[in-house]
Amino acid sequence: MDAKKVLIVEDEEAIVEILQFNLQREGYNTVVAMDGEAGLALAKSEDPDLMLLDVMLPKMNGFEVCGNLRKDGYRMPILMLTAREGESDKVFGLEAGADDYITKPFSMRELLARVKANIRRQNMGVPTGDGPLQLGDLALFESSYTVQKNGTALDLTQKEFEMLRLLMKTPGHVYTREDLMEKVWNYDYFGDTRTVDVMVRRLREKIEDDSANPRYLMTKRGVGYYFAEKI
Ligand code: CA
């Protein structure tokens, strides 16, 4: 299998060096940008398998870089490096389209585990030959990682697709936030399940006619989320 490519966008040289060293030792190819504009350009020209994106960057901050990429239809997993413990950075990042975040200072072991979990592509490129999974107006095509609504392709990130695929395959099955963290992100999450809530909100904005009154992606109050059985 070809080595996966990780784009590091970070302006602190010491952090870049330690990230490069450890990622390369794990078998990844790395590309580096040291400001937001260069990061945005490289994300588009290099087509990385994952992007590590610092928030505080010269020229353009990480939220803007992430938002710009998603707006232009780039779907690679984006793992934000947030400097502060504050909730707001995490939520801004997720709302800008990031798939995950890690707070500085991070442990390298934890970061490598997150990179691996976010880069994993189950069944990617394996055609099922069974045609799309059709539920209501939504059609999910496993082999091409795409979802259509009434025949129009939706612009989903890789993680959004993976969460929707899991839910659409098991209508009526209620998943807790912890279940979803484990199944979609592939790691145990310690208490902070905000990522799931933001991802659900983002998905609803894309798949529902009215995201405030969803008919596909439902909340089971006090438990978690499920895909509607009867649409
Ligand atoms: Ca920085």
PDB file of C-alpha atoms and ligand atoms in Angstrom:
ATOM      1  CA  MET A   1       0.000   0.000   0.000  1.00  0.00           C
ATOM      2  CA  ASP A   2       1.242   3.473  -0.779  1.00  0.00           C
ATOM      3  CA  ALA A   3       2.401   5.567   2.140  1.00  0.00           C
ATOM      4  CA  LYS A   4      -0.250   7.980   3.359  1.00  0.00           C
ATOM      5  CA  LYS A   5       0.523  11.647   3.054  1.00  0.00           C
ATOM      6  CA  VAL A   6       0.062  14.031   5.982  1.00  0.00           C
ATOM      7  CA  LEU A   7       0.123  17.794   5.482  1.00  0.00           C
ATOM      8  CA  ILE A   8       1.385  19.645   8.560  1.00  0.00           C
ATOM      9  CA  VAL A   9       0.365  23.293   8.802  1.00  0.00           C
ATOM     10  CA  GLU A  10       2.130  24.748  11.809  1.00  0.00           C
ATOM     11  CA  ASP A  11       4.300  27.820  12.304  1.00  0.00           C
ATOM     12  CA  GLU A  12       6.391  26.648  15.257  1.00  0.00           C
ATOM     13  CA  GLU A  13       9.500  25.007  13.888  1.00  0.00           C
ATOM     14  CA  ALA A  14      10.104  22.834  16.943  1.00  0.00           C
ATOM     15  CA  ILE A  15       6.615  21.340  16.670  1.00  0.00           C
ATOM     16  CA  VAL A  16       6.966  20.828  12.918  1.00  0.00           C
ATOM     17  CA  GLU A  17      10.215  18.949  13.453  1.00  0.00           C
ATOM     18  CA  ILE A  18       8.872  16.624  16.103  1.00  0.00           C
ATOM     19  CA  LEU A  19       5.706  15.961  14.090  1.00  0.00           C
ATOM     20  CA  GLN A  20       7.689  15.211  10.938  1.00  0.00           C
ATOM     21  CA  PHE A  21      10.100  12.953  12.778  1.00  0.00           C
ATOM     22  CA  ASN A  22       7.374  10.902  14.421  1.00  0.00           C
ATOM     23  CA  LEU A  23       5.062  10.713  11.421  1.00  0.00           C
ATOM     24  CA  GLN A  24       7.874   9.632   9.117  1.00  0.00           C
ATOM     25  CA  ARG A  25       8.961   7.013  11.620  1.00  0.00           C
ATOM     26  CA  GLU A  26       5.401   5.633  11.468  1.00  0.00           C
ATOM     27  CA  GLY A  27       5.685   5.395   7.691  1.00  0.00           C
ATOM     28  CA  TYR A  28       3.830   8.531   6.597  1.00  0.00           C
ATOM     29  CA  ASN A  29       5.022  10.962   3.976  1.00  0.00           C
ATOM     30  CA  THR A  30       4.888  14.539   5.211  1.00  0.00           C
ATOM     31  CA  VAL A  31       4.464  17.917   3.576  1.00  0.00           C
ATOM     32  CA  VAL A  32       4.841  21.124   5.582  1.00  0.00           C
ATOM     33  CA  ALA A  33       3.432  24.624   5.349  1.00  0.00           C
ATOM     34  CA  MET A  34       4.310  27.284   7.910  1.00  0.00           C
ATOM     35  CA  ASP A  35       1.499  29.742   7.328  1.00  0.00           C
ATOM     36  CA  GLY A  36      -2.197  29.532   6.526  1.00  0.00           C
ATOM     37  CA  GLU A  37      -2.026  30.643   2.912  1.00  0.00           C
ATOM     38  CA  ALA A  38       0.705  28.161   2.063  1.00  0.00           C
ATOM     39  CA  GLY A  39      -1.262  25.476   3.915  1.00  0.00           C
ATOM     40  CA  LEU A  40      -4.370  26.164   1.881  1.00  0.00           C
ATOM     41  CA  ALA A  41      -2.415  26.047  -1.375  1.00  0.00           C
ATOM     42  CA  LEU A  42      -0.638  22.811  -0.462  1.00  0.00           C
ATOM     43  CA  ALA A  43      -3.856  21.160   0.691  1.00  0.00           C
ATOM     44  CA  LYS A  44      -5.208  21.761  -2.802  1.00  0.00           C
ATOM     45  CA  SER A  45      -2.091  20.849  -4.778  1.00  0.00           C
ATOM     46  CA  GLU A  46      -0.835  17.887  -2.700  1.00  0.00           C
ATOM     47  CA  ASP A  47      -4.124  16.085  -2.024  1.00  0.00           C
ATOM     48  CA  PRO A  48      -3.017  14.824   1.421  1.00  0.00           C
ATOM     49  CA  ASP A  49      -4.718  11.894   3.164  1.00  0.00           C
ATOM     50  CA  LEU A  50      -4.946  13.994   6.312  1.00  0.00           C
ATOM     51  CA  MET A  51      -4.190  17.527   7.382  1.00  0.00           C
ATOM     52  CA  LEU A  52      -2.836  18.567  10.788  1.00  0.00           C
ATOM     53  CA  LEU A  53      -3.888  22.173  11.088  1.00  0.00           C
ATOM     54  CA  ASP A  54      -2.776  24.612  13.772  1.00  0.00           C
ATOM     55  CA  VAL A  55      -5.262  27.358  14.710  1.00  0.00           C
ATOM     56  CA  MET A  56      -2.961  30.321  15.307  1.00  0.00           C
ATOM     57  CA  LEU A  57      -1.066  30.817  12.047  1.00  0.00           C
ATOM     58  CA  PRO A  58       0.413  33.771  10.161  1.00  0.00           C
ATOM     59  CA  LYS A  59      -1.526  35.167   7.169  1.00  0.00           C
ATOM     60  CA  MET A  60      -4.675  33.058   7.592  1.00  0.00           C
ATOM     61  CA  ASN A  61      -5.803  31.214  10.721  1.00  0.00           C
ATOM     62  CA  GLY A  62      -6.655  27.529  10.857  1.00  0.00           C
ATOM     63  CA  PHE A  63     -10.412  28.104  11.007  1.00  0.00           C
ATOM     64  CA  GLU A  64     -10.290  30.104   7.775  1.00  0.00           C
ATOM     65  CA  VAL A  65      -8.097  27.525   6.058  1.00  0.00           C
ATOM     66  CA  CYS A  66     -10.472  24.742   7.069  1.00  0.00           C
ATOM     67  CA  GLY A  67     -13.597  26.678   6.109  1.00  0.00           C
ATOM     68  CA  ASN A  68     -12.094  27.586   2.737  1.00  0.00           C
ATOM     69  CA  LEU A  69     -11.200  23.997   1.925  1.00  0.00           C
ATOM     70  CA  ARG A  70     -14.641  22.680   2.838  1.00  0.00           C
ATOM     71  CA  LYS A  71     -16.336  25.460   0.883  1.00  0.00           C
ATOM     72  CA  ASP A  72     -14.334  24.410  -2.167  1.00  0.00           C
ATOM     73  CA  GLY A  73     -15.341  20.775  -1.731  1.00  0.00           C
ATOM     74  CA  TYR A  74     -12.124  19.333  -0.274  1.00  0.00           C
ATOM     75  CA  ARG A  75     -13.024  16.449   2.012  1.00  0.00           C
ATOM     76  CA  MET A  76      -9.797  15.112   3.493  1.00  0.00           C
ATOM     77  CA  PRO A  77      -9.816  14.538   7.251  1.00  0.00           C
ATOM     78  CA  ILE A  78      -8.692  17.656   9.107  1.00  0.00           C
ATOM     79  CA  LEU A  79      -7.332  17.369  12.633  1.00  0.00           C
ATOM     80  CA  MET A  80      -7.033  20.766  14.295  1.00  0.00           C
ATOM     81  CA  LEU A  81      -4.313  21.565  16.795  1.00  0.00           C
ATOM     82  CA  THR A  82      -5.913  23.901  19.285  1.00  0.00           C
ATOM     83  CA  ALA A  83      -3.743  25.836  21.688  1.00  0.00           C
ATOM     84  CA  ARG A  84      -6.253  26.437  24.402  1.00  0.00           C
ATOM     85  CA  GLU A  85      -8.395  24.321  26.651  1.00  0.00           C
ATOM     86  CA  GLY A  86     -11.368  26.572  25.919  1.00  0.00           C
ATOM     87  CA  GLU A  87     -14.438  25.009  24.368  1.00  0.00           C
ATOM     88  CA  SER A  88     -14.793  27.788  21.823  1.00  0.00           C
ATOM     89  CA  ASP A  89     -11.721  26.819  19.780  1.00  0.00           C
ATOM     90  CA  LYS A  90     -12.899  23.248  19.502  1.00  0.00           C
ATOM     91  CA  VAL A  91     -16.378  24.214  18.453  1.00  0.00           C
ATOM     92  CA  PHE A  92     -15.191  26.859  15.969  1.00  0.00           C
ATOM     93  CA  GLY A  93     -12.905  24.277  14.423  1.00  0.00           C
ATOM     94  CA  LEU A  94     -15.588  21.628  14.145  1.00  0.00           C
ATOM     95  CA  GLU A  95     -18.072  24.096  12.764  1.00  0.00           C
ATOM     96  CA  ALA A  96     -15.535  25.203  10.167  1.00  0.00           C
ATOM     97  CA  GLY A  97     -15.510  21.590   9.009  1.00  0.00           C
ATOM     98  CA  ALA A  98     -12.706  19.939  10.993  1.00  0.00           C
ATOM     99  CA  ASP A  99     -13.166  16.262  11.795  1.00  0.00           C
ATOM    100  CA  ASP A 100     -11.362  16.229  15.082  1.00  0.00           C
ATOM    101  CA  TYR A 101      -9.089  18.296  17.288  1.00  0.00           C
ATOM    102  CA  ILE A 102      -6.294  17.776  19.758  1.00  0.00           C
ATOM    103  CA  THR A 103      -5.292  20.260  22.432  1.00  0.00           C
ATOM    104  CA  LYS A 104      -1.723  21.492  22.769  1.00  0.00           C
ATOM    105  CA  PRO A 105       0.417  20.379  24.460  1.00  0.00           C
ATOM    106  CA  PHE A 106      -0.449  16.935  23.109  1.00  0.00           C
ATOM    107  CA  SER A 107       1.155  13.579  23.724  1.00  0.00           C
ATOM    108  CA  MET A 108       2.737  12.213  20.548  1.00  0.00           C
ATOM    109  CA  ARG A 109       1.206   8.819  21.175  1.00  0.00           C
ATOM    110  CA  GLU A 110      -2.263  10.330  21.352  1.00  0.00           C
ATOM    111  CA  LEU A 111      -1.668  12.408  18.232  1.00  0.00           C
ATOM    112  CA  LEU A 112      -0.432   9.423  16.234  1.00  0.00           C
ATOM    113  CA  ALA A 113      -3.451   7.409  17.366  1.00  0.00           C
ATOM    114  CA  ARG A 114      -5.755  10.189  16.176  1.00  0.00           C
ATOM    115  CA  VAL A 115      -3.969  10.487  12.845  1.00  0.00           C
ATOM    116  CA  LYS A 116      -4.336   6.764  12.296  1.00  0.00           C
ATOM    117  CA  ALA A 117      -7.980   6.740  13.365  1.00  0.00           C
ATOM    118  CA  ASN A 118      -8.867   9.667  11.126  1.00  0.00           C
ATOM    119  CA  ILE A 119      -7.015   8.394   8.091  1.00  0.00           C
ATOM    120  CA  ARG A 120      -8.586   4.941   8.115  1.00  0.00           C
ATOM    121  CA  ARG A 121     -10.901   4.421   5.191  1.00  0.00           C
ATOM    122  CA  GLN A 122     -13.093   1.396   5.626  1.00  0.00           C
ATOM    123  CA  ASN A 123     -14.107  -0.260   2.390  1.00  0.00           C
ATOM    124  CA  MET A 124     -12.798   2.708   0.470  1.00  0.00           C
ATOM    125  CA  GLY A 125     -12.829   2.000  -3.216  1.00  0.00           C
ATOM    126  CA  VAL A 126     -14.362  -1.438  -2.813  1.00  0.00           C
ATOM    127  CA  PRO A 127     -17.432  -1.598  -5.032  1.00  0.00           C
ATOM    128  CA  THR A 128     -20.319  -3.480  -3.492  1.00  0.00           C
ATOM    129  CA  GLY A 129     -22.077  -4.015  -6.792  1.00  0.00           C
ATOM    130  CA  ASP A 130     -25.394  -3.732  -5.005  1.00  0.00           C
ATOM    131  CA  GLY A 131     -26.265  -0.220  -6.064  1.00  0.00           C
ATOM    132  CA  PRO A 132     -26.912   2.574  -3.614  1.00  0.00           C
ATOM    133  CA  LEU A 133     -28.462   2.296  -0.202  1.00  0.00           C
ATOM    134  CA  GLN A 134     -31.677   4.254  -0.675  1.00  0.00           C
ATOM    135  CA  LEU A 135     -33.635   5.688   2.261  1.00  0.00           C
ATOM    136  CA  GLY A 136     -36.220   8.359   1.533  1.00  0.00           C
ATOM    137  CA  ASP A 137     -34.671  10.940  -0.778  1.00  0.00           C
ATOM    138  CA  LEU A 138     -31.149   9.884   0.190  1.00  0.00           C
ATOM    139  CA  ALA A 139     -29.013   7.486  -1.823  1.00  0.00           C
ATOM    140  CA  LEU A 140     -25.663   6.396  -0.399  1.00  0.00           C
ATOM    141  CA  PHE A 141     -23.022   4.990  -2.755  1.00  0.00           C
ATOM    142  CA  GLU A 142     -20.398   3.045  -0.787  1.00  0.00           C
ATOM    143  CA  SER A 143     -17.864   2.592  -3.539  1.00  0.00           C
ATOM    144  CA  SER A 144     -17.600   6.262  -4.453  1.00  0.00           C
ATOM    145  CA  TYR A 145     -18.085   7.626  -0.915  1.00  0.00           C
ATOM    146  CA  THR A 146     -20.915   9.825  -2.101  1.00  0.00           C
ATOM    147  CA  VAL A 147     -24.463  10.579  -1.036  1.00  0.00           C
ATOM    148  CA  GLN A 148     -27.160  12.042  -3.239  1.00  0.00           C
ATOM    149  CA  LYS A 149     -30.365  13.734  -2.244  1.00  0.00           C
ATOM    150  CA  ASN A 150     -32.988  13.635  -4.974  1.00  0.00           C
ATOM    151  CA  GLY A 151     -30.183  12.888  -7.417  1.00  0.00           C
ATOM    152  CA  THR A 152     -27.998  15.833  -6.357  1.00  0.00           C
ATOM    153  CA  ALA A 153     -24.625  14.987  -4.804  1.00  0.00           C
ATOM    154  CA  LEU A 154     -24.155  16.259  -1.255  1.00  0.00           C
ATOM    155  CA  ASP A 155     -20.849  17.752  -0.261  1.00  0.00           C
ATOM    156  CA  LEU A 156     -19.898  15.558   2.702  1.00  0.00           C
ATOM    157  CA  THR A 157     -16.527  15.272   4.407  1.00  0.00           C
ATOM    158  CA  GLN A 158     -15.092  11.818   4.901  1.00  0.00           C
ATOM    159  CA  LYS A 159     -16.149  11.655   8.546  1.00  0.00           C
ATOM    160  CA  GLU A 160     -19.641  12.950   7.765  1.00  0.00           C
ATOM    161  CA  PHE A 161     -19.969  10.221   5.159  1.00  0.00           C
ATOM    162  CA  GLU A 162     -18.771   7.548   7.575  1.00  0.00           C
ATOM    163  CA  MET A 163     -21.203   8.618  10.276  1.00  0.00           C
ATOM    164  CA  LEU A 164     -24.108   8.758   7.838  1.00  0.00           C
ATOM    165  CA  ARG A 165     -23.212   5.365   6.386  1.00  0.00           C
ATOM    166  CA  LEU A 166     -23.192   3.798   9.835  1.00  0.00           C
ATOM    167  CA  LEU A 167     -26.586   5.298  10.691  1.00  0.00           C
ATOM    168  CA  MET A 168     -28.223   4.559   7.331  1.00  0.00           C
ATOM    169  CA  LYS A 169     -27.166   0.919   7.489  1.00  0.00           C
ATOM    170  CA  THR A 170     -28.991   0.417  10.779  1.00  0.00           C
ATOM    171  CA  PRO A 171     -32.206   2.479  10.742  1.00  0.00           C
ATOM    172  CA  GLY A 172     -33.839   2.659  14.153  1.00  0.00           C
ATOM    173  CA  HIS A 173     -30.684   1.625  15.999  1.00  0.00           C
ATOM    174  CA  VAL A 174     -29.838   4.225  18.629  1.00  0.00           C
ATOM    175  CA  TYR A 175     -26.146   4.993  19.082  1.00  0.00           C
ATOM    176  CA  THR A 176     -24.794   6.799  22.109  1.00  0.00           C
ATOM    177  CA  ARG A 177     -22.257   9.564  21.510  1.00  0.00           C
ATOM    178  CA  GLU A 178     -19.569   7.253  22.858  1.00  0.00           C
ATOM    179  CA  ASP A 179     -20.644   4.519  20.385  1.00  0.00           C
ATOM    180  CA  LEU A 180     -20.341   6.984  17.538  1.00  0.00           C
ATOM    181  CA  MET A 181     -16.925   8.231  18.660  1.00  0.00           C
ATOM    182  CA  GLU A 182     -15.712   4.666  18.768  1.00  0.00           C
ATOM    183  CA  LYS A 183     -17.256   3.527  15.501  1.00  0.00           C
ATOM    184  CA  VAL A 184     -16.688   6.597  13.356  1.00  0.00           C
ATOM    185  CA  TRP A 185     -13.416   7.894  14.806  1.00  0.00           C
ATOM    186  CA  ASN A 186     -12.151   4.506  15.928  1.00  0.00           C
ATOM    187  CA  TYR A 187     -10.971   5.474  19.362  1.00  0.00           C
ATOM    188  CA  ASP A 188     -12.323   5.678  22.829  1.00  0.00           C
ATOM    189  CA  TYR A 189     -13.233   9.141  23.789  1.00  0.00           C
ATOM    190  CA  PHE A 190     -12.866  10.409  27.278  1.00  0.00           C
ATOM    191  CA  GLY A 191     -15.954  12.334  28.134  1.00  0.00           C
ATOM    192  CA  ASP A 192     -15.880  15.058  25.476  1.00  0.00           C
ATOM    193  CA  THR A 193     -18.452  14.100  22.919  1.00  0.00           C
ATOM    194  CA  ARG A 194     -18.974  17.593  21.507  1.00  0.00           C
ATOM    195  CA  THR A 195     -17.434  16.375  18.274  1.00  0.00           C
ATOM    196  CA  VAL A 196     -20.410  14.089  17.700  1.00  0.00           C
ATOM    197  CA  ASP A 197     -22.998  16.788  18.371  1.00  0.00           C
ATOM    198  CA  VAL A 198     -21.337  19.217  15.987  1.00  0.00           C
ATOM    199  CA  MET A 199     -21.016  16.541  13.319  1.00  0.00           C
ATOM    200  CA  VAL A 200     -24.708  15.682  13.664  1.00  0.00           C
ATOM    201  CA  ARG A 201     -25.606  19.351  13.326  1.00  0.00           C
ATOM    202  CA  ARG A 202     -23.447  19.657  10.222  1.00  0.00           C
ATOM    203  CA  LEU A 203     -24.948  16.511   8.708  1.00  0.00           C
ATOM    204  CA  ARG A 204     -28.490  17.706   9.377  1.00  0.00           C
ATOM    205  CA  GLU A 205     -27.767  20.973   7.591  1.00  0.00           C
ATOM    206  CA  LYS A 206     -26.719  18.956   4.568  1.00  0.00           C
ATOM    207  CA  ILE A 207     -29.268  16.137   4.455  1.00  0.00           C
ATOM    208  CA  GLU A 208     -32.450  17.550   5.995  1.00  0.00           C
ATOM    209  CA  ASP A 209     -34.978  19.873   4.360  1.00  0.00           C
ATOM    210  CA  ASP A 210     -35.293  21.634   7.709  1.00  0.00           C
ATOM    211  CA  SER A 211     -32.401  20.906  10.067  1.00  0.00           C
ATOM    212  CA  ALA A 212     -34.416  22.175  13.050  1.00  0.00           C
ATOM    213  CA  ASN A 213     -37.078  19.527  12.380  1.00  0.00           C
ATOM    214  CA  PRO A 214     -35.124  16.527  11.148  1.00  0.00           C
ATOM    215  CA  ARG A 215     -36.854  13.570   9.572  1.00  0.00           C
ATOM    216  CA  TYR A 216     -33.762  11.444   8.867  1.00  0.00           C
ATOM    217  CA  LEU A 217     -31.175  11.967  11.572  1.00  0.00           C
ATOM    218  CA  MET A 218     -33.090  11.763  14.815  1.00  0.00           C
ATOM    219  CA  THR A 219     -32.223  12.492  18.451  1.00  0.00           C
ATOM    220  CA  LYS A 220     -33.096  10.000  21.144  1.00  0.00           C
ATOM    221  CA  ARG A 221     -33.278  12.329  24.062  1.00  0.00           C
ATOM    222  CA  GLY A 222     -30.809  11.530  26.814  1.00  0.00           C
ATOM    223  CA  VAL A 223     -29.323   8.652  24.815  1.00  0.00           C
ATOM    224  CA  GLY A 224     -27.969   9.571  21.411  1.00  0.00           C
ATOM    225  CA  TYR A 225     -28.819   9.516  17.719  1.00  0.00           C
ATOM    226  CA  TYR A 226     -30.398   7.226  15.141  1.00  0.00           C
ATOM    227  CA  PHE A 227     -31.550   7.170  11.545  1.00  0.00           C
ATOM    228  CA  ALA A 228     -35.347   7.227  11.192  1.00  0.00           C
ATOM    229  CA  GLU A 229     -36.930   3.850  10.515  1.00  0.00           C
ATOM    230  CA  LYS A 230     -39.977   5.235   8.765  1.00  0.00           C
ATOM    231  CA  ILE A 231     -39.458   8.215   6.539  1.00  0.00           C
TER     232      ILE A 231
HETATM  233 CA    CA B   1       0.759  28.577  15.858  1.00  0.00          CA
END
